[in-house]
Structures are given as C-alpha cells and as structure tokens.
Tab-separated table of C-alpha atoms in Angstrom:
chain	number	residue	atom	x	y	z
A	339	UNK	CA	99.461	128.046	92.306
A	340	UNK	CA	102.779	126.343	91.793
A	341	UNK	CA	102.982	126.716	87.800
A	342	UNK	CA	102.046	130.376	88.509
A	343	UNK	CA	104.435	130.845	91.053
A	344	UNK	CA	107.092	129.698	89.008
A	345	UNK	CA	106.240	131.542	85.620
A	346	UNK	CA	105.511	134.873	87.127
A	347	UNK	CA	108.770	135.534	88.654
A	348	UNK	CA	112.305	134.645	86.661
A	349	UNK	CA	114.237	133.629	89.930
A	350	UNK	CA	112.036	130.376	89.945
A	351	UNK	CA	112.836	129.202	87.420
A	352	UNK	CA	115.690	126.615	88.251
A	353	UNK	CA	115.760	123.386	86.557
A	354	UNK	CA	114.157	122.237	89.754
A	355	UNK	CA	111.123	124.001	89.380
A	356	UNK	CA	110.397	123.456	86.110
A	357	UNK	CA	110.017	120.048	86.533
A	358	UNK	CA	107.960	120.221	89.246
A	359	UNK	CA	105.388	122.867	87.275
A	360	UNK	CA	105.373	120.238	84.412
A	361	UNK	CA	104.489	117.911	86.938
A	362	UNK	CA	101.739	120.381	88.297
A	363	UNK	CA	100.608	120.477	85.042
A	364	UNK	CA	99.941	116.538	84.788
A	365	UNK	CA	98.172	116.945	88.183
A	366	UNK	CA	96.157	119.439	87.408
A	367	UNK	CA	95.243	117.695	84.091
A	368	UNK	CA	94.177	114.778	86.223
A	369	UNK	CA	91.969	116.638	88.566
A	370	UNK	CA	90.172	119.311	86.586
A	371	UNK	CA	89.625	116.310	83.879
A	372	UNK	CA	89.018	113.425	85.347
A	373	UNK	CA	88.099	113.874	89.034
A	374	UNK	CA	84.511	115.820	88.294
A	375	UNK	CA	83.671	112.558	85.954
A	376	UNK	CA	84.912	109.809	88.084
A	377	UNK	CA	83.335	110.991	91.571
A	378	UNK	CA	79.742	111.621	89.817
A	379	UNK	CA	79.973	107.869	88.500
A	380	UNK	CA	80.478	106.624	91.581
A	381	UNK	CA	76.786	107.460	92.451
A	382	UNK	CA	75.806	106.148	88.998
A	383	UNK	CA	75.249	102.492	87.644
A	384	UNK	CA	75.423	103.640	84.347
A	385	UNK	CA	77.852	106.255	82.284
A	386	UNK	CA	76.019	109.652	80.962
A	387	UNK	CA	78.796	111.470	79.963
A	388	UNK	CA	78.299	110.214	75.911
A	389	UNK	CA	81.115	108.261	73.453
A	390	UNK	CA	83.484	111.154	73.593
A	391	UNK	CA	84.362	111.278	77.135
A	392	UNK	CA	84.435	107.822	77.947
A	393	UNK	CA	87.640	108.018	75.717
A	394	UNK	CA	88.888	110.909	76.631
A	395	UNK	CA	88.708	110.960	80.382
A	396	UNK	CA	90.294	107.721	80.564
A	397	UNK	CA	92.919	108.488	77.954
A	398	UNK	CA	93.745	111.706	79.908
A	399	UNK	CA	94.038	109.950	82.970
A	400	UNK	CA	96.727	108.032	81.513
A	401	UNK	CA	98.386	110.768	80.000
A	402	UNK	CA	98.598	112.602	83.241
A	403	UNK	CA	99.935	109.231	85.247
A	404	UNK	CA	102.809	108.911	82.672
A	405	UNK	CA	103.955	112.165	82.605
A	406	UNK	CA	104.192	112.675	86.426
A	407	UNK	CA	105.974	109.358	86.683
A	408	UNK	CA	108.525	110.269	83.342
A	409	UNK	CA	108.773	113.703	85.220
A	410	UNK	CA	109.611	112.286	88.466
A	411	UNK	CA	112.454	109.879	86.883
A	412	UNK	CA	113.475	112.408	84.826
A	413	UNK	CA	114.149	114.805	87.924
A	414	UNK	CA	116.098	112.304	89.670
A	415	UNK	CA	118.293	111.069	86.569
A	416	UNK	CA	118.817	115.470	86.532
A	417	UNK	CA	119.689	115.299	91.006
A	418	UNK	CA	122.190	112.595	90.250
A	419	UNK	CA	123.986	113.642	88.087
A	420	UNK	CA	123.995	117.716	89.924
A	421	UNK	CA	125.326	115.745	93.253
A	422	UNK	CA	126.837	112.759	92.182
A	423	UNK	CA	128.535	114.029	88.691
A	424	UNK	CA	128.703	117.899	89.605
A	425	UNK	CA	131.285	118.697	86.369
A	426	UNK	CA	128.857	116.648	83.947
A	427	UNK	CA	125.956	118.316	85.253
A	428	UNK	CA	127.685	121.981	84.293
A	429	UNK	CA	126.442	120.890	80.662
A	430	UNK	CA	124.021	118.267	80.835
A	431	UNK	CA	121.671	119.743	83.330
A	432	UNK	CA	120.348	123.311	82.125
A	433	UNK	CA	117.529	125.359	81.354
A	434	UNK	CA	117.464	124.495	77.694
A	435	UNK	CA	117.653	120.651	78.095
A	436	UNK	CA	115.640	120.733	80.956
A	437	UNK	CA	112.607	122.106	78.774
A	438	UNK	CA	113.688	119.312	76.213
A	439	UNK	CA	113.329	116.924	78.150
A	440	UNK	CA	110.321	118.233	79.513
A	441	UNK	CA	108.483	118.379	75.725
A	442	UNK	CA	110.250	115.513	74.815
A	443	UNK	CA	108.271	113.892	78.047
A	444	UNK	CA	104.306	115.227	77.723
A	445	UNK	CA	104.961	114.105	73.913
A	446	UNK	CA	106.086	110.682	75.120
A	447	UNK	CA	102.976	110.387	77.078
A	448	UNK	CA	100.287	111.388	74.671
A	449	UNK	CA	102.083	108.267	72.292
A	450	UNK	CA	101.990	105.602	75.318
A	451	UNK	CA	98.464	105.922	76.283
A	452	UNK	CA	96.928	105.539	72.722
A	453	UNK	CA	96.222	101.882	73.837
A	454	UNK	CA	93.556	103.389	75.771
A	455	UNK	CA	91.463	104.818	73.097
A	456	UNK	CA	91.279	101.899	71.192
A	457	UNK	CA	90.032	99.419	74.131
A	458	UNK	CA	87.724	102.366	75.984
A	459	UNK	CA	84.081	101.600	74.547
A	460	UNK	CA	80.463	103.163	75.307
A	461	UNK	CA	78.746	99.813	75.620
A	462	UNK	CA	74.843	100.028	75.730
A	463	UNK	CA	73.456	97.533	78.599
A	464	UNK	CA	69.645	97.381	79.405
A	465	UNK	CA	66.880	95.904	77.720
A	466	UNK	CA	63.739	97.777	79.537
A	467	UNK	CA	65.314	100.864	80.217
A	468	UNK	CA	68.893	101.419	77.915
A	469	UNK	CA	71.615	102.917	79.603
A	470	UNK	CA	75.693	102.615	78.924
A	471	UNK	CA	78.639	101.699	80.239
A	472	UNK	CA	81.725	102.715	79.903
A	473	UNK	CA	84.011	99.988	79.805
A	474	UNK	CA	87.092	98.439	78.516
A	475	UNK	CA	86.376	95.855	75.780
A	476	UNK	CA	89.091	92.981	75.109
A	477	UNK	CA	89.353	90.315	72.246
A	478	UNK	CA	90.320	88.001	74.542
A	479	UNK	CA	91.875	87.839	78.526
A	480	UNK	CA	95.643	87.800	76.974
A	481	UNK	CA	95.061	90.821	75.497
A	482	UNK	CA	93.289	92.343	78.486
A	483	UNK	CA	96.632	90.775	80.832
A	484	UNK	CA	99.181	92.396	78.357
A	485	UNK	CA	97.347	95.587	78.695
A	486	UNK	CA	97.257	95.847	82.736
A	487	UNK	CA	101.103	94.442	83.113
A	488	UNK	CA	102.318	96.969	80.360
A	489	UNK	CA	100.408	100.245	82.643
A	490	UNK	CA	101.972	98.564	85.838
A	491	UNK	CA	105.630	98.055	84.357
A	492	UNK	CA	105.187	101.824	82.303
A	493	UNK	CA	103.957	103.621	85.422
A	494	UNK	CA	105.482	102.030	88.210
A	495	UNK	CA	107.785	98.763	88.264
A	496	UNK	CA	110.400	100.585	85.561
A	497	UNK	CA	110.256	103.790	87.157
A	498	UNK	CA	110.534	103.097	90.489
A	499	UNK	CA	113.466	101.053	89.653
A	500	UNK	CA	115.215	103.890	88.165
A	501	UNK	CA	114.334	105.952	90.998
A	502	UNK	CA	115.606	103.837	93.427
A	503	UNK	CA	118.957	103.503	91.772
A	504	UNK	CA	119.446	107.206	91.072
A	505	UNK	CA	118.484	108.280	94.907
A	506	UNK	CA	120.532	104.644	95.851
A	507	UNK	CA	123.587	106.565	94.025
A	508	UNK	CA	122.703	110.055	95.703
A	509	UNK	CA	122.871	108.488	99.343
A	510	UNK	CA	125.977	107.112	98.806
A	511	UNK	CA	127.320	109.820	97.732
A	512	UNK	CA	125.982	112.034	100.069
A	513	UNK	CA	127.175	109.699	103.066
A	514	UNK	CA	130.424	109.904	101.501
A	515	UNK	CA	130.842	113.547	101.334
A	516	UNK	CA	129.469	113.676	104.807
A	517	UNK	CA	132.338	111.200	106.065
A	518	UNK	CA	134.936	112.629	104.004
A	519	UNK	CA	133.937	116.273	105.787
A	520	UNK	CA	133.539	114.826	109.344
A	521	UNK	CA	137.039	113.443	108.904
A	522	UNK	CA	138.656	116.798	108.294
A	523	UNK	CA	136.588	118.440	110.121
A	524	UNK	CA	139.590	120.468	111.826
A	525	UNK	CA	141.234	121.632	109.262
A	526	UNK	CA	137.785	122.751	107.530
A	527	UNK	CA	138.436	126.353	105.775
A	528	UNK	CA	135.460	128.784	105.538
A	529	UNK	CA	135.324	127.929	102.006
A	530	UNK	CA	134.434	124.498	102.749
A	531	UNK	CA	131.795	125.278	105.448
A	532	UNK	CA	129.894	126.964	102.676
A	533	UNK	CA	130.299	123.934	100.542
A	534	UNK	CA	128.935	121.442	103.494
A	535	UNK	CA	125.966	124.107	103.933
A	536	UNK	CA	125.275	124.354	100.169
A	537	UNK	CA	125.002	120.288	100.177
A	538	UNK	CA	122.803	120.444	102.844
A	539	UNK	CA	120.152	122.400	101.229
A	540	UNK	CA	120.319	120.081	97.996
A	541	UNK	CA	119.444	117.189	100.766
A	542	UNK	CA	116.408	118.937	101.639
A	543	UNK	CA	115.345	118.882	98.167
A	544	UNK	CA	116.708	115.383	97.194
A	545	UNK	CA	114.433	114.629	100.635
A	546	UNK	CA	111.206	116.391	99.073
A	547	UNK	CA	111.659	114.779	95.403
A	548	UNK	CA	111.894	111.544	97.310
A	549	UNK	CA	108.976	111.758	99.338
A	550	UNK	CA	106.706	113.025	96.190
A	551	UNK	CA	108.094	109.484	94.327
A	552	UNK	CA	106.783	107.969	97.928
A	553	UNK	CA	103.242	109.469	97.551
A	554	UNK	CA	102.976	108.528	94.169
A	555	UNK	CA	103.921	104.799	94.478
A	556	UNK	CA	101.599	104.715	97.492
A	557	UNK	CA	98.245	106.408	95.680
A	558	UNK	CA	99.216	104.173	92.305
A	559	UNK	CA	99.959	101.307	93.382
A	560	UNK	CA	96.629	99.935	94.575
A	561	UNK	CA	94.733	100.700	91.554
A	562	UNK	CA	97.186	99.467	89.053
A	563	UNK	CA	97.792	96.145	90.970
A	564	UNK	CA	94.176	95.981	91.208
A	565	UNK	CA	94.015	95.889	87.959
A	566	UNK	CA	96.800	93.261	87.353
A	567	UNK	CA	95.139	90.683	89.665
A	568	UNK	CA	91.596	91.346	88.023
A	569	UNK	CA	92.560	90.640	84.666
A	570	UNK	CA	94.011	87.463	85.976
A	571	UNK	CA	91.123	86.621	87.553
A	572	UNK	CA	92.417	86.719	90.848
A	573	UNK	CA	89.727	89.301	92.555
A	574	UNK	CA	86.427	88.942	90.624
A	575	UNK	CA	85.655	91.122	87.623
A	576	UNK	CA	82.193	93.078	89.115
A	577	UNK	CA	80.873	96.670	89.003
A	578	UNK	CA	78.271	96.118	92.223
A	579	UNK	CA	78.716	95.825	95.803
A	580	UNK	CA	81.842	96.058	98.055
A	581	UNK	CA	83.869	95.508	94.909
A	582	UNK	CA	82.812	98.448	93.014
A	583	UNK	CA	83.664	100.623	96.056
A	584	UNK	CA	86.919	98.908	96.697
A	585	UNK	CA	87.741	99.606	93.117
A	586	UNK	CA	86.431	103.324	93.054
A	587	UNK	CA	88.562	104.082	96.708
A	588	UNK	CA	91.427	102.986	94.463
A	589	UNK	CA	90.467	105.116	91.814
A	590	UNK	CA	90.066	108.308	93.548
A	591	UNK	CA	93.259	107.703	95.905
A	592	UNK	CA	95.438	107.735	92.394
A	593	UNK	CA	93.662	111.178	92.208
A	594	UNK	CA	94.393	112.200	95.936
A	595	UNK	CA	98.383	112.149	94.769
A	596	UNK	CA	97.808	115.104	92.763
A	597	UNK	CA	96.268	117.363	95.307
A	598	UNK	CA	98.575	115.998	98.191
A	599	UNK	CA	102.180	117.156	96.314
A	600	UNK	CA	101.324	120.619	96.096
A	601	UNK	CA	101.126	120.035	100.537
A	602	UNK	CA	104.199	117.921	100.190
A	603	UNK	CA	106.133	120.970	98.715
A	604	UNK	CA	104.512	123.318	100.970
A	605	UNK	CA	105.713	121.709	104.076
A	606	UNK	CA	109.144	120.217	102.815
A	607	UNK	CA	110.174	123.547	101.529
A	608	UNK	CA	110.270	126.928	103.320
A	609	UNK	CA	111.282	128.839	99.552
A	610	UNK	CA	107.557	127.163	98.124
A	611	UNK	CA	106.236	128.286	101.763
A	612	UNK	CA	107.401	131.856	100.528
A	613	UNK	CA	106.747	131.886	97.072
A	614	UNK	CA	102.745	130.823	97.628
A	615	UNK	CA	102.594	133.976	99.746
A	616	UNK	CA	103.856	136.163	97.775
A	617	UNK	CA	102.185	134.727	95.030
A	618	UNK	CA	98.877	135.327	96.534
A	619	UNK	CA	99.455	138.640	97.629
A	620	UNK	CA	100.371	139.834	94.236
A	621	UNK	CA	102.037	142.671	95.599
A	622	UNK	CA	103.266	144.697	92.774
A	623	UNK	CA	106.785	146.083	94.507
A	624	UNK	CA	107.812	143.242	97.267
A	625	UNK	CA	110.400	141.266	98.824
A	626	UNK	CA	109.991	137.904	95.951
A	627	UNK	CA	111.480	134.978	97.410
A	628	UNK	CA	113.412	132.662	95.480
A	629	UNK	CA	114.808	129.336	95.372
A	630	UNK	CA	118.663	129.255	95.687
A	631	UNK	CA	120.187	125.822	96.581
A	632	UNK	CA	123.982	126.811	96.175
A	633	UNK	CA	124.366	129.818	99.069
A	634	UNK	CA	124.062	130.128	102.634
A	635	UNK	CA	120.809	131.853	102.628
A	636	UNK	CA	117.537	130.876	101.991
A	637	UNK	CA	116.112	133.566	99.539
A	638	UNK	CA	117.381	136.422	98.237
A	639	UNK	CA	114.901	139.154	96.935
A	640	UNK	CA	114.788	141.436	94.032
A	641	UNK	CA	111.553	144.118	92.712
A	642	UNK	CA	108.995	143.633	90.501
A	643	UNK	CA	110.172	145.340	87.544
A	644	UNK	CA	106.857	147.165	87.109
C-alpha cells in the first residue's frame, strides 16, 4: 500500500517517501519470501522446500535486513543534513541523488549477503527414513564466529551508531532553534512563525524515522545476538525443545518489524493516514493528499489528471 501510494500520485514523491517505499520494498521482500517458509518449518523437523530455497530464502532474508537498515541510515544522514545543514541540503539532498543512493543501496545489499549462499547447505540427516536440513555448515567455529559478529556489526552495531549520531546532531539542533525562538519570542515577525511551524512538522517526521530505527533494533536484535552467543557457545547449539522455539520466536519477531512500520507510519503521520484512504478508494477525480513538510498546512490537493 505504501509503495503504491507513493508511485501513483507525483506529490508523494519527496525524498522522504522514497526512502521509505524502498524500505517497503525490503519489507515486503522479507514477508512474501521468507515468512510463508519460515512459519511452515516451525511445525517441521526437517526442511522440504529442496536445495534451491534453502539458499535463497535465507540469502533474501539478508538482503532485505541490509537494505532496511542502509535505508534507515541513509534517511537520517539525508534529515541531518535538511535540519542541521539546510544550505548543503539545497544540493545534496534531491530527487536524483536520493534514487542514487537508493540503487546504489539494494545493490550494496545483494554484494554483502553473498556470504550466505556459500555457508547455507541442504544437509541430508536420517538413516531409516532420509529427510534434510537446512543448515549452515562451517569449516571450523572461527569461521562460524566471524560470520555472526560481521551480520551483528553490518546490521546493527554500525548502523545504529550512525543513527544515533545523526538524530544526536538533529536534537541539538532542534533544541537550539527552539531556544533561540523562545528567546525572541516578542519580537517574532509572521515570517518567522511560519518558520517555527514548518520545523515543527519536520519534528514529527524526524519523531516517526526515529521510532521505525526503534522497532527495528528491538525485532533484530534478539535474533542476531542470539546468534552471536550461539556460535560462541554460550546458549547451546540445538534444533529441539524450548531452544528451537526460543530461536524460531526470534526469528519471526525480525519478521514482525516489517509488518509493524507500515502501523508505525499510519499512526505517526496524519498525510500516510490520508494517502492510504485515498489510495484505497481509487477515486478517479478526488481531493489527493500530499505530504508537504515546509507550509502551514497539512495537505494540499490537486485532480487526477484523468
């Protein structure tokens, strides 16, 4: 609904938005992929899915992780620099580079989870009664360590630390602005009444960006440190009992991020509240709601050309 939303109608398409259908894109990857597979194996023992998907599921699932977490930093490198460095922004942040950036990203990811195809194997298991796995074979537990620390500093230690600088530079700034305003607040023109209410809206969407980076790091985390303290043989390495449902309720909560943003943007943004509707009424001549973070009001509207 969200990539739709934003490619059917042109006033959507802010640098903003963009971003976030590429990173609807990653989620949607991730659940019409790999959710059907992973929830019917966790009624299953054994994998019956064949050689082929065993690699690609998992290698998908990867791809998708990376690109919403590149996305997300990319995003908040793109906010900084439109709040804190407003006269850089005029030609760093546009259309064009956004959609750069945005290749230059999904191509990124498909190149740094490779690793998975080459250590995702359909191992046959069963002597009586053959069946397979679908496991990750290692030459030795170095290899198997390097592996899990590189996902966990890819997809969430290095990110998050960019995040948390970029949004760390936005606050400051933002408290700044607000102190410098509240200082001359009596001699504040109309001009600069507009100016406060234009940075309030890019708040609001600083404060949505920031709690999608919240859900992510919250639905990652568990499985990817999970995975960390496994390969160091800190939980035990077993595919029965309470362990193999701990480690599938980790699993599928990386999945829950990608249905939950499309509710995060839905109730952190009265313009997405707008656009879903009119997106699913398809009206051919309506009122279209748009995004516009630099004017007093909210949406603006314009006809369907057809």
């Amino acid at each position: 609904l969200i990539i739709f939303t934003i490619a059917r109608y042109r006033r959507l398409k802010t640098i903003t938005n963009i971003f976030l259908a590429s990173l609807a894109s990653a989620d949607l990857l991730l659940v019409i992929i790999c959710v059907p597979v992973n929830v019917t194996k966790l009624f299953s023992f054994a994998w019956t899915f064949g050689v082929f998907l065993c690699k690609f599921v998992h290698y998908m699932q990867n791809v998708s992780a990376i690109c919403s977490v590149l996305t997300l930093t990319a995003m908040s490198i793109e906010r900084y620099y439109a709040i804190v460095h407003p006269m850089r922004a005029q030609y760093l942040c546009t259309l064009s580079q956004a959609r750069k950036v945005i290749t230059a990203t999904w191509i990124t990811s498909f190149a740094l989870a490779t690793p998975t195809l080459w250590i995702q194997v359909h191992l046959p298991v069963g002597v009586r009664k053959p069946a397979f796995w679908c496991v990750r074979d290692w030459d030795s537990p170095i290899s198997w360590q390097i592996y899990e620390l590189y996902m966990l500093v890819l997809v969430l230690v290095l990110p998050l630390s960019i995040m948390a600088g970029t949004y760390g530079a936005i606050g400051r700034e933002v408290w700044r602005v607000t102190y410098l305003q509240g200082a001359a607040m009596c001699s504040c023109s109309h001009g600069e009444k507009f100016s406060r209410h234009a940075g309030n809206i890019d708040i609001d969407v600083v404060k949505m960006l920031v709690a999608v980076v919240i859900l992510f790091a919250v639905c990652w985390s568990p499985y990817l440190i999970d995975n960390v303290l496994t390969s160091f043989a800190l939980l035990p390495n077993t595919r029965t009992g309470p362990m193999k449902h701990m480690k599938m309720a980790f699993h599928l909560l990386s999945y829950i991020n990608s249905c939950c943003n499309p509710l995060v943007y839905g109730f952190m943004s009265k313009n997405f509240r707008r656009g879903f509707k009119a997106a699913l009424r398809l009206r051919s001549k309506s009122c279209i709601p748009y995004f516009c973070y630099c004017c007093t009001s909210c949406c603006c509207c314009h006809r369907n050309p057809r």
